[in-house]
Coordinates of N, CA and C in Angstrom, one line a residue:
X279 N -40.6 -45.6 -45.7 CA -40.6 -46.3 -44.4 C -40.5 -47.8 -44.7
X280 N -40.3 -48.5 -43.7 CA -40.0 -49.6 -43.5 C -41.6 -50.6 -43.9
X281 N -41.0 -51.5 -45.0 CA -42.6 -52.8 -45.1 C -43.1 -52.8 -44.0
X282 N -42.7 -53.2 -42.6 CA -43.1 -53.5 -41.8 C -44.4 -52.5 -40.9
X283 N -43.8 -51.3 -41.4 CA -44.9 -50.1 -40.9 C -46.3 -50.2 -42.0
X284 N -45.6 -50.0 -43.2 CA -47.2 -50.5 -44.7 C -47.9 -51.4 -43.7
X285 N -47.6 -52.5 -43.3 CA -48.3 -53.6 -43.0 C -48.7 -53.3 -41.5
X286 N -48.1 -52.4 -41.0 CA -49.2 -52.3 -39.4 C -50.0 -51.2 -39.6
X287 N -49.9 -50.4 -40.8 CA -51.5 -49.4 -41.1 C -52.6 -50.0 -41.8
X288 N -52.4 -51.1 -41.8 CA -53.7 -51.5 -42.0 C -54.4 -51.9 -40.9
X289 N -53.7 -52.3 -39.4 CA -54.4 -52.5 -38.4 C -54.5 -51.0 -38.2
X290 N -53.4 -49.7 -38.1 CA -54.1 -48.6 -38.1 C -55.2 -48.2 -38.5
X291 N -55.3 -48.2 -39.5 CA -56.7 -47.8 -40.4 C -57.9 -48.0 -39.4
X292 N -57.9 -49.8 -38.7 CA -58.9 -49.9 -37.7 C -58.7 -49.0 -36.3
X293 N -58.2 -48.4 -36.4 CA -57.8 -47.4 -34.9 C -56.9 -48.0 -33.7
X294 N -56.1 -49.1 -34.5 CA -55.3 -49.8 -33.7 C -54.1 -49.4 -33.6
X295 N -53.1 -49.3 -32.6 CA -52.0 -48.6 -32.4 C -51.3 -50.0 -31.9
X296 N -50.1 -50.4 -32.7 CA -49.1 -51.7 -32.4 C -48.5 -51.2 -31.1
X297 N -48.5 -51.9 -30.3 CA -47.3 -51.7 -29.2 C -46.3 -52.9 -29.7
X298 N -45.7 -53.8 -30.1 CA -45.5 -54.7 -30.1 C -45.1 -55.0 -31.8
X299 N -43.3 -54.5 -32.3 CA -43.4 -54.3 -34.0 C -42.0 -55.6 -33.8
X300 N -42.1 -56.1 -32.8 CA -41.2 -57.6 -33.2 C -41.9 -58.5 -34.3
X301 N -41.3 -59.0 -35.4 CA -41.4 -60.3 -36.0 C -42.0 -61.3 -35.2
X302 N -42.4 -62.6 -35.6 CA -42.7 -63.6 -35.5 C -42.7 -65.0 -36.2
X303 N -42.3 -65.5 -36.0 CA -42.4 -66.7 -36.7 C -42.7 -67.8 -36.4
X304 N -43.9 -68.8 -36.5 CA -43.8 -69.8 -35.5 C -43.1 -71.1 -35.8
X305 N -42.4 -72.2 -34.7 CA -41.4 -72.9 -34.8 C -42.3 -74.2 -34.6
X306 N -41.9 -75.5 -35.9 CA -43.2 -76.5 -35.4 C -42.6 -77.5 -35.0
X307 N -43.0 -77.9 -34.0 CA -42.2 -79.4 -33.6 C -41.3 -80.4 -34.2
X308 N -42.3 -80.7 -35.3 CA -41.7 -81.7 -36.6 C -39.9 -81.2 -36.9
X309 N -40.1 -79.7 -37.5 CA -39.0 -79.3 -38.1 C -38.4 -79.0 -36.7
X310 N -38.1 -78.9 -35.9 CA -37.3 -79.2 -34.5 C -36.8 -80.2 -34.5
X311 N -37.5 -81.5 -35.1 CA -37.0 -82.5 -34.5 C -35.8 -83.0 -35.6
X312 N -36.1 -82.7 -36.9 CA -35.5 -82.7 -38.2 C -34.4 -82.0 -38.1
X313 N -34.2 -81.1 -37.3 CA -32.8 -80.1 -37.1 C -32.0 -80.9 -36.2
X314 N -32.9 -81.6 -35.0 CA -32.2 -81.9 -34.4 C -30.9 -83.2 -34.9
X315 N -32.3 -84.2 -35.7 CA -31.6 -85.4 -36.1 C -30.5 -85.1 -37.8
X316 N -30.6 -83.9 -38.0 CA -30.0 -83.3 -39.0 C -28.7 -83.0 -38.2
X317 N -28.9 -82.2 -37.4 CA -27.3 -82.1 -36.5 C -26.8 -83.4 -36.0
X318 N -27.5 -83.8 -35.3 CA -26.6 -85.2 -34.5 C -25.6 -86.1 -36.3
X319 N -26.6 -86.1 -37.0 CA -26.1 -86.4 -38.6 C -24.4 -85.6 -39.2
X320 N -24.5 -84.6 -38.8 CA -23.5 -84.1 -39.8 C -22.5 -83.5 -38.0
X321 N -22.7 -84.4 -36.9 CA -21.6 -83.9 -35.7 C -21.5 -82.5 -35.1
X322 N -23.2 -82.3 -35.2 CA -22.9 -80.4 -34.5 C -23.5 -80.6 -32.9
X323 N -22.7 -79.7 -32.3 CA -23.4 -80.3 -31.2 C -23.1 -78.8 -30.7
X324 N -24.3 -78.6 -29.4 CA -24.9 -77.6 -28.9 C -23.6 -76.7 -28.7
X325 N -22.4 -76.3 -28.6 CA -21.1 -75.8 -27.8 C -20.3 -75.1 -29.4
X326 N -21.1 -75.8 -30.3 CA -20.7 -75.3 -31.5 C -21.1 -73.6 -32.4
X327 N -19.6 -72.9 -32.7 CA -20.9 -71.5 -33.4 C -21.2 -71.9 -35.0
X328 N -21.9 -71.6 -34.6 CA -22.6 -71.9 -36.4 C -22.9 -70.4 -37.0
X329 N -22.4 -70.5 -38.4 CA -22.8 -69.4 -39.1 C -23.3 -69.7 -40.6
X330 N -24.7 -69.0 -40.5 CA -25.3 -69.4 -41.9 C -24.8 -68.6 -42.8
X331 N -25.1 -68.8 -44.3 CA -25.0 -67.9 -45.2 C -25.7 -68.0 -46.0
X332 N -26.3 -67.0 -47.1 CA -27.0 -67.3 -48.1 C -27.0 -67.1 -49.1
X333 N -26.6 -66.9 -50.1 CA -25.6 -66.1 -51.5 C -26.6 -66.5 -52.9
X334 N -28.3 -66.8 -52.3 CA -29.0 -66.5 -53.4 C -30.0 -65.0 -53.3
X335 N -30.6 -64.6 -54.3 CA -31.6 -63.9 -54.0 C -32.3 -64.1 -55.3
X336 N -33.2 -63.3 -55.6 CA -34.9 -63.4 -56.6 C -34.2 -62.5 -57.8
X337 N -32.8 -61.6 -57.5 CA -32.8 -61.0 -58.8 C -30.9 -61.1 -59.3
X338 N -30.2 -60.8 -60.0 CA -28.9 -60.6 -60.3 C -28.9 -59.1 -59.5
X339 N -29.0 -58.6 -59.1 CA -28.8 -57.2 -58.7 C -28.8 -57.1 -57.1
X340 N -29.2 -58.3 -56.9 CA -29.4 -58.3 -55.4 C -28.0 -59.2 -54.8
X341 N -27.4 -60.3 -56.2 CA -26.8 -61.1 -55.4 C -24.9 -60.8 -55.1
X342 N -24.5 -60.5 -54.4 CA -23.0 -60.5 -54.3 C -22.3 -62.0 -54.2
X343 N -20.4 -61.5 -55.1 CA -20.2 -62.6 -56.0 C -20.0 -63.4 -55.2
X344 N -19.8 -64.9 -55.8 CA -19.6 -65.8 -55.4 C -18.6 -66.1 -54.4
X345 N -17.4 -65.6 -55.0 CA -15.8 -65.6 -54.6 C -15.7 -64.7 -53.0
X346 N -16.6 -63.9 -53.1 CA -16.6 -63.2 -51.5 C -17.3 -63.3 -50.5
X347 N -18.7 -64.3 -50.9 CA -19.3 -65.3 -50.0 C -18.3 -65.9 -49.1
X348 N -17.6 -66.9 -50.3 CA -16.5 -68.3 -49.7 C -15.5 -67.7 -49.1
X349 N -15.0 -66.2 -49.2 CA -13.7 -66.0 -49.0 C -14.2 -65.5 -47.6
X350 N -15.6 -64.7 -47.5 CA -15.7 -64.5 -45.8 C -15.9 -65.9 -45.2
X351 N -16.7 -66.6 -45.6 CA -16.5 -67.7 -45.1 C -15.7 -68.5 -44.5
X352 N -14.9 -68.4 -45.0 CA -13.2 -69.2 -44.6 C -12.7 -68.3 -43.7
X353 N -12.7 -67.2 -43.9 CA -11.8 -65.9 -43.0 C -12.5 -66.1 -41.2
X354 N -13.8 -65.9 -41.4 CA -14.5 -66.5 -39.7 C -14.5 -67.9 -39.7
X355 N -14.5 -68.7 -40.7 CA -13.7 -70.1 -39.7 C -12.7 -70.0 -39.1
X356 N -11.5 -69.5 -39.7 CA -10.4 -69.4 -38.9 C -10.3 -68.5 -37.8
X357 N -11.1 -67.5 -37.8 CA -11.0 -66.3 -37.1 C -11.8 -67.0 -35.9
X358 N -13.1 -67.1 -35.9 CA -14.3 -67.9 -34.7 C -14.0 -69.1 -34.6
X359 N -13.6 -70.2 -35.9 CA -14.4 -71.5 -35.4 C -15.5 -71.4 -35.7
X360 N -16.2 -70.8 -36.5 CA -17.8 -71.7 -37.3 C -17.2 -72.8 -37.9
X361 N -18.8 -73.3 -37.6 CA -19.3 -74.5 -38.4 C -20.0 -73.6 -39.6
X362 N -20.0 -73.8 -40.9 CA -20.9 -73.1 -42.1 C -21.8 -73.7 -42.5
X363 N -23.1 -73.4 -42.4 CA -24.4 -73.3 -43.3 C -24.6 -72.9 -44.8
X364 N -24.7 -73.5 -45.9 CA -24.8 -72.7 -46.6 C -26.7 -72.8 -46.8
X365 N -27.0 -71.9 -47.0 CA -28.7 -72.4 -47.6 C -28.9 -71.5 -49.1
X366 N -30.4 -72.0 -49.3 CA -30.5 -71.5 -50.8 C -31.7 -72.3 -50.8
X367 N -32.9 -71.7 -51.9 CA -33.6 -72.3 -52.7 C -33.0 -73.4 -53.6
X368 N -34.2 -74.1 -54.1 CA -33.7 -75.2 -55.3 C -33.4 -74.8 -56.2
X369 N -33.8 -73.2 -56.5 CA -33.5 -72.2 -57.8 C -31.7 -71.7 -57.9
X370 N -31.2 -71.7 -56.4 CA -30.4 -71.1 -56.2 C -29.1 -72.5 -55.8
X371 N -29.4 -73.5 -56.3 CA -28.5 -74.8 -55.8 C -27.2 -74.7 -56.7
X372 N -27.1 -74.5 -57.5 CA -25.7 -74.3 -58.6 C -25.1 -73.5 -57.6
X373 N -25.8 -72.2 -58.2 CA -24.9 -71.1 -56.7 C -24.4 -71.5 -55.5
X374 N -25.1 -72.3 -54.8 CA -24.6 -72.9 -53.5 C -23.3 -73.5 -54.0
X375 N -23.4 -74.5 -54.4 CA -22.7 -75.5 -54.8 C -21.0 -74.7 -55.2
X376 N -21.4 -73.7 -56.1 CA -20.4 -72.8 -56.3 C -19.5 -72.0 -55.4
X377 N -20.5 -71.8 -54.3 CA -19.4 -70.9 -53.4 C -18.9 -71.8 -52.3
X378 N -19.4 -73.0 -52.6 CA -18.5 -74.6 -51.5 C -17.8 -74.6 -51.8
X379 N -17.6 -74.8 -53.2 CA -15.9 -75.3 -54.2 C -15.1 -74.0 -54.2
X380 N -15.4 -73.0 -53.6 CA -14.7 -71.7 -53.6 C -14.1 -71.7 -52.7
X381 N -15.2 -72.2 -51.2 CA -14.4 -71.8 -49.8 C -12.9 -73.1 -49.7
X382 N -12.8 -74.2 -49.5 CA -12.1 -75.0 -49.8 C -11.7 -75.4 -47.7
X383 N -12.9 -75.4 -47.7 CA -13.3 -75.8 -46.2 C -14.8 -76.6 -45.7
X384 N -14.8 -77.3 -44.9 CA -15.8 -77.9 -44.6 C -17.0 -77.3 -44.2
X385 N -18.1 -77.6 -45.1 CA -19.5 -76.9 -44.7 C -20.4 -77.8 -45.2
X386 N -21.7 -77.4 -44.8 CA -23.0 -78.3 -44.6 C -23.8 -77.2 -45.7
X387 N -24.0 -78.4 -46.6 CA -25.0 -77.7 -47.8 C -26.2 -78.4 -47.8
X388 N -27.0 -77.3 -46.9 CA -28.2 -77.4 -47.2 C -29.2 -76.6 -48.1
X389 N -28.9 -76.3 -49.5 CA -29.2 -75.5 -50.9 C -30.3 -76.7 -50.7
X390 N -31.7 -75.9 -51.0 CA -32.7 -76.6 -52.0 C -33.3 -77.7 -50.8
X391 N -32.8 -78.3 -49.4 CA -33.1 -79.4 -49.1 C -33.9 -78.8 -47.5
X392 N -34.3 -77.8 -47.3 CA -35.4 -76.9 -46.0 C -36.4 -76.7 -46.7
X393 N -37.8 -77.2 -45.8 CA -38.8 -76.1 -46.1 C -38.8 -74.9 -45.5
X394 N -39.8 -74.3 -45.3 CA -39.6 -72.8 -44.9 C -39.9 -73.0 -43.3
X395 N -40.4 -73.9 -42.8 CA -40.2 -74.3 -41.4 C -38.8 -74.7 -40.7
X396 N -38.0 -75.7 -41.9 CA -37.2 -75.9 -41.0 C -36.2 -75.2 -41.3
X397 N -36.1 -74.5 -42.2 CA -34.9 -73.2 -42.4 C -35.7 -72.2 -41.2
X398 N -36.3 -72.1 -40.9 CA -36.6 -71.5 -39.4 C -35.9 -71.9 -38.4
X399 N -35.7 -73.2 -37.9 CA -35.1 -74.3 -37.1 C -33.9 -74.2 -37.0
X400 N -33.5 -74.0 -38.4 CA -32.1 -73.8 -38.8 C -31.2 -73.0 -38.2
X401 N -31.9 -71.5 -38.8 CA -31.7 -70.3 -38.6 C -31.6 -69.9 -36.7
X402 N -32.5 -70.5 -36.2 CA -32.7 -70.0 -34.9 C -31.2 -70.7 -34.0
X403 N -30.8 -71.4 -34.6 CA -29.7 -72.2 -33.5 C -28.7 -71.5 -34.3
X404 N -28.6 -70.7 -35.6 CA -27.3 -70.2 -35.7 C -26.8 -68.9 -35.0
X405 N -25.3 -68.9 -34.6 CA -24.9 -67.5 -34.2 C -25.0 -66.2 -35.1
X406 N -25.2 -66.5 -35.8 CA -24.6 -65.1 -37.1 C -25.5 -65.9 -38.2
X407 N -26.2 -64.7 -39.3 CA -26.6 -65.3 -40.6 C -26.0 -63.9 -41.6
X408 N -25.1 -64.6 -42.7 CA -25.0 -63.6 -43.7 C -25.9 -63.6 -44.8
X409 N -26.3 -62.5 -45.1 CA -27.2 -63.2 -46.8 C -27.3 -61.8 -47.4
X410 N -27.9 -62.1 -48.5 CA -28.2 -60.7 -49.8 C -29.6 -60.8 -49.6
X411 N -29.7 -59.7 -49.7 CA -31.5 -59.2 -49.4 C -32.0 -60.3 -49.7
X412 N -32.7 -60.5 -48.7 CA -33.6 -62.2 -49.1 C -34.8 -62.2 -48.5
X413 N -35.7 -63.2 -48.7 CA -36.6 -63.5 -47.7 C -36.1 -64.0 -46.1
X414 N -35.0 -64.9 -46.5 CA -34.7 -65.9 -45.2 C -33.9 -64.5 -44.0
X415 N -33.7 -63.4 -44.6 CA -33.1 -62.4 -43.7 C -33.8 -61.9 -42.6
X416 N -35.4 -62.5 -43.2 CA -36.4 -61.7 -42.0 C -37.2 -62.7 -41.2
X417 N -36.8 -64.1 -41.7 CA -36.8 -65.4 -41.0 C -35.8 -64.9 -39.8
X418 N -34.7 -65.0 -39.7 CA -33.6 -65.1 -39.1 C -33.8 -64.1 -37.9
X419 N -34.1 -62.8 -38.4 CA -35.1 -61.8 -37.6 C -36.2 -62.1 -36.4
X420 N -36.7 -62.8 -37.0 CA -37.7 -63.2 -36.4 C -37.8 -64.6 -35.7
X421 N -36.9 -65.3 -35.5 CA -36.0 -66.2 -34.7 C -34.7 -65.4 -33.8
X422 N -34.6 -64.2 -33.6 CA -33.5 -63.6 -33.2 C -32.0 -64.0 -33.6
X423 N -31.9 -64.2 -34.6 CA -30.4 -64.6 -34.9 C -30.1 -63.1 -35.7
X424 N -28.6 -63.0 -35.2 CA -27.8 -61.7 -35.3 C -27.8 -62.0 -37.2
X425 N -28.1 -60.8 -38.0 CA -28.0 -60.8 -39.0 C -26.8 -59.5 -39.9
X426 N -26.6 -59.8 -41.0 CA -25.6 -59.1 -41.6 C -26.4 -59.0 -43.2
X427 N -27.3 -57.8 -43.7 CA -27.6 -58.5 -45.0 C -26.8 -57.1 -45.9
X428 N -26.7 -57.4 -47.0 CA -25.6 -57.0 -48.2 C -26.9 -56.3 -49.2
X429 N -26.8 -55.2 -49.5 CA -27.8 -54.6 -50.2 C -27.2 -54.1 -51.3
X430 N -27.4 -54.2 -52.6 CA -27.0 -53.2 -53.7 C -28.1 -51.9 -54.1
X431 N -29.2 -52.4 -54.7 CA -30.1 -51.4 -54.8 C -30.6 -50.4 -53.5
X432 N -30.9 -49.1 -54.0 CA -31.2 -48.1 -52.9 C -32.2 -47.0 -53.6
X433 N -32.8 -47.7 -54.7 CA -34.0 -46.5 -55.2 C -35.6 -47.0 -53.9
X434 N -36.4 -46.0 -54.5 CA -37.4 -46.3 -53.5 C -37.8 -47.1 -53.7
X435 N -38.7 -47.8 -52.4 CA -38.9 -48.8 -52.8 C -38.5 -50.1 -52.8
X436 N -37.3 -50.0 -52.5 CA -36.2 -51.4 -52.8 C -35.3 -51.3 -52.4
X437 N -34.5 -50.5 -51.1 CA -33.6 -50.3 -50.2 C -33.8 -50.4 -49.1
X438 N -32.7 -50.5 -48.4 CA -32.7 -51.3 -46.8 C -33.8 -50.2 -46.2
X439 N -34.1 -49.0 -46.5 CA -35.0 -48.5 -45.7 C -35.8 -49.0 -45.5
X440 N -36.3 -50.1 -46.2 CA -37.8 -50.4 -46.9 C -38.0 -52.1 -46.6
X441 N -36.7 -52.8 -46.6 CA -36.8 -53.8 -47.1 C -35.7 -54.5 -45.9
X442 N -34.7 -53.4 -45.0 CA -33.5 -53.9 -44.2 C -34.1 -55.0 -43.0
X443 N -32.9 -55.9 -42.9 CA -33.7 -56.6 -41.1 C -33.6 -55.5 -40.4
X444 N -34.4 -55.9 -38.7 CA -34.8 -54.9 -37.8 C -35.0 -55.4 -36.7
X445 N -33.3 -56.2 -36.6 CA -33.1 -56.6 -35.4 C -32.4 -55.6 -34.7
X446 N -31.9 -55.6 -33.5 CA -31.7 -54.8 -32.4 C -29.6 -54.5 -32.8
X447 N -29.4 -56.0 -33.7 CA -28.0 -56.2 -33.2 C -27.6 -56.5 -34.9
X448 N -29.0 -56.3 -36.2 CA -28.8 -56.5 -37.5 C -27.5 -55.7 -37.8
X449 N -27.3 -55.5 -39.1 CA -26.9 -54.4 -39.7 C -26.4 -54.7 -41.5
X450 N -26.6 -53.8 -41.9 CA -27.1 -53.4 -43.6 C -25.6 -52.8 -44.3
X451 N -24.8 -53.7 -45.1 CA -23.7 -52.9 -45.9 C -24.4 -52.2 -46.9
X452 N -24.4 -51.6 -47.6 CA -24.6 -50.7 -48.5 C -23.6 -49.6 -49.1
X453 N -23.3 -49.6 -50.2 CA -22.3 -48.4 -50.7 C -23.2 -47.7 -51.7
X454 N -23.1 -46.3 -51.7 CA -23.1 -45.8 -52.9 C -22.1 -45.5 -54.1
X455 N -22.7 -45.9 -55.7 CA -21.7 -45.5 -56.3 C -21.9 -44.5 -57.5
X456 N -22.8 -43.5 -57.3 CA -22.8 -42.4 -58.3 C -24.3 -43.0 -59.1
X457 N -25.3 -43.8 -58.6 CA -26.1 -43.7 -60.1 C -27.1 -43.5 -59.8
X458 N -27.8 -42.9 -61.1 CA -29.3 -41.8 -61.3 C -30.4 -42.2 -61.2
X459 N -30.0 -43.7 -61.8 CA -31.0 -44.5 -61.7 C -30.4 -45.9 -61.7
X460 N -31.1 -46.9 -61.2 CA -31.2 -48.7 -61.0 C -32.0 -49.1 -62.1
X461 N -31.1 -49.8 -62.8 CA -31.6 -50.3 -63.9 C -32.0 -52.2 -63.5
X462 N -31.6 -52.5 -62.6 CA -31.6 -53.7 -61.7 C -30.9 -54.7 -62.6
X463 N -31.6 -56.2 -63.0 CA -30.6 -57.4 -63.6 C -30.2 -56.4 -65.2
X464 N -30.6 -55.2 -65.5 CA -30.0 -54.4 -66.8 C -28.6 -53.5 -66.6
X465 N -28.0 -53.8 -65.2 CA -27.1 -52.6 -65.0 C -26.3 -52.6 -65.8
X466 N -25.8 -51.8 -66.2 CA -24.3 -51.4 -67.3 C -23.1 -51.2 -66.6
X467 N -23.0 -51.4 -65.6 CA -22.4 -51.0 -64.2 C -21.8 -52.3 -63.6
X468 N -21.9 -53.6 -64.2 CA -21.4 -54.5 -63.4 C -21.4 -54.6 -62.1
X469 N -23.0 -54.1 -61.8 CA -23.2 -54.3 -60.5 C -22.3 -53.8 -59.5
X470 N -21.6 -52.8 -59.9 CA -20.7 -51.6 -59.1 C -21.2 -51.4 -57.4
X471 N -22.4 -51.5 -57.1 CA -23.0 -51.4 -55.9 C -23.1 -52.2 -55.0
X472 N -22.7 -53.8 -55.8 CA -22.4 -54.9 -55.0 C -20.7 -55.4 -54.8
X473 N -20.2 -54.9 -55.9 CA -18.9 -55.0 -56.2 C -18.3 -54.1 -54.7
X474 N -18.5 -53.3 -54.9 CA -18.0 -52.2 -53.8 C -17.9 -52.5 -52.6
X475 N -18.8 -53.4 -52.5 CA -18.8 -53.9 -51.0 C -17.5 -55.1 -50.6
X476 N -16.6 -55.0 -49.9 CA -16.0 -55.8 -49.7 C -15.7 -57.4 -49.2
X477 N -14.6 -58.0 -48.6 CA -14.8 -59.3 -47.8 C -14.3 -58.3 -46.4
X478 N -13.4 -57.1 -46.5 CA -13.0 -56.9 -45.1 C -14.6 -56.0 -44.3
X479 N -15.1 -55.4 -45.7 CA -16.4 -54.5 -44.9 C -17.0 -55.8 -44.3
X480 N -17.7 -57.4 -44.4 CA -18.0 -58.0 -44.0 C -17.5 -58.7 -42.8
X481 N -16.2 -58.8 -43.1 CA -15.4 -59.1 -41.8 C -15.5 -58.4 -40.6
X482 N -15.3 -56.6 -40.6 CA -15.4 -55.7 -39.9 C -16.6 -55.6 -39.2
X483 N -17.9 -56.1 -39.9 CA -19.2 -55.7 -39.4 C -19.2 -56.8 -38.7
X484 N -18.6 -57.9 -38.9 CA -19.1 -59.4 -37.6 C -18.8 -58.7 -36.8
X485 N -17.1 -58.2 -36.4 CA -16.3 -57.9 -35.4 C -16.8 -56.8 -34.8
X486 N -17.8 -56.0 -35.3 CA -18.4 -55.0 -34.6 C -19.4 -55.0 -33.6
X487 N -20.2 -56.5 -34.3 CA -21.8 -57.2 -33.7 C -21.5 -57.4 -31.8
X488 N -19.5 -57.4 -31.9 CA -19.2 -57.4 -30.3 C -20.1 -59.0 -30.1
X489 N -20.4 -60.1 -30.6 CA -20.6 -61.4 -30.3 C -19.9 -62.2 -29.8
X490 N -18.5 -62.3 -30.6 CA -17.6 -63.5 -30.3 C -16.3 -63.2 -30.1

């Protein structure tokens, strides 16, 4: 079952029954105001769609390549008109940086430069967030922003069952490709399970969200 259920049996245990299994996050002033003077900075203004992305994650097995971040990227600029977000940890800033010089279009790199407040701030004014199983996927959740997350692994434990956003309007690519077991950053497989996933399967899933 889904983390989010683990984590409401322990109010079970006390004989408590959740009505109420939305996320939360709370938004602080400060980083509001920092988003704000952050946009007026780089010419976003309210009428604008913005679409985040995130192309880090905590393991090689989680992350999809570089080259098909930038190339969805570019494909819904042209298609919508986003504005592009890239985010990332400070761990994950090379990578950012990587899939900028890929897209060969104008975007706002904010890799390494949010706390976890104001990547909240962030997140909540964007239209659409793409990312690989992450943390920031259940930020974005929990700010209601429409999400798209990219999953390779599917043993227990470690698949969208477990781990997917659980918004109303989310939704989870995933392919299977024949294996026994997940060997994770050890695959032999060239990450076959991330590979498989496409730029049109990403493309197709915006167009399906019925948003824009």
């Amino acid at each position: 079952k889904h983390e989010l259920e683990y984590a409401l049996d322990l109010v079970r245990y006390l004989g408590i029954e959740p009505k109420d299994k939305t996320l939360f996050m709370p938004i602080k002033p400060e980083s509001e105001r920092w988003v704000e003077e952050l946009f007026k900075q780089e010419g976003i203004k309210k009428a604008d769609r913005l679409l985040a992305i995130h192309p880090g994650a905590s393991c090689p097995s989680k992350i999809w390549p570089n080259e098909r971040f930038a190339d969805v990227a570019a494909r819904l600029i042209e298609r919508y008109g986003f504005k592009v977000l890239v985010i990332a940890g400070p761990r994950d800033m090379a990578l950012a940086v990587s899939v900028i010089k890929l897209m060969h279009k104008p975007v706002i790199n904010l890799a390494g430069k949010t706390s976890v407040s104001q990547l909240a701030s962030v997140l909540k004014r964007c239209n659409l967030f793409i990312s690989n199983d992450s943390g920031p996927v259940h930020i974005a959740v929990a700010v209601g922003t429409p999400v798209i997350s990219i999953f390779g692994r599917n043993q227990n434990g470690l698949s969208p069952a477990r781990w997917g956003p659980i918004g109303k309007k989310d939704k989870v690519l995933h392919k299977e490709v024949g294996c026994i077991e997940c060997l994770a950053h050890n695959c032999t497989k060239k990450f076959a399970c991330l590979t498989a996933i496409t730029v049109d399967d990403v493309v197709e899933a915006v167009a399906s969200l019925g948003l824009f």
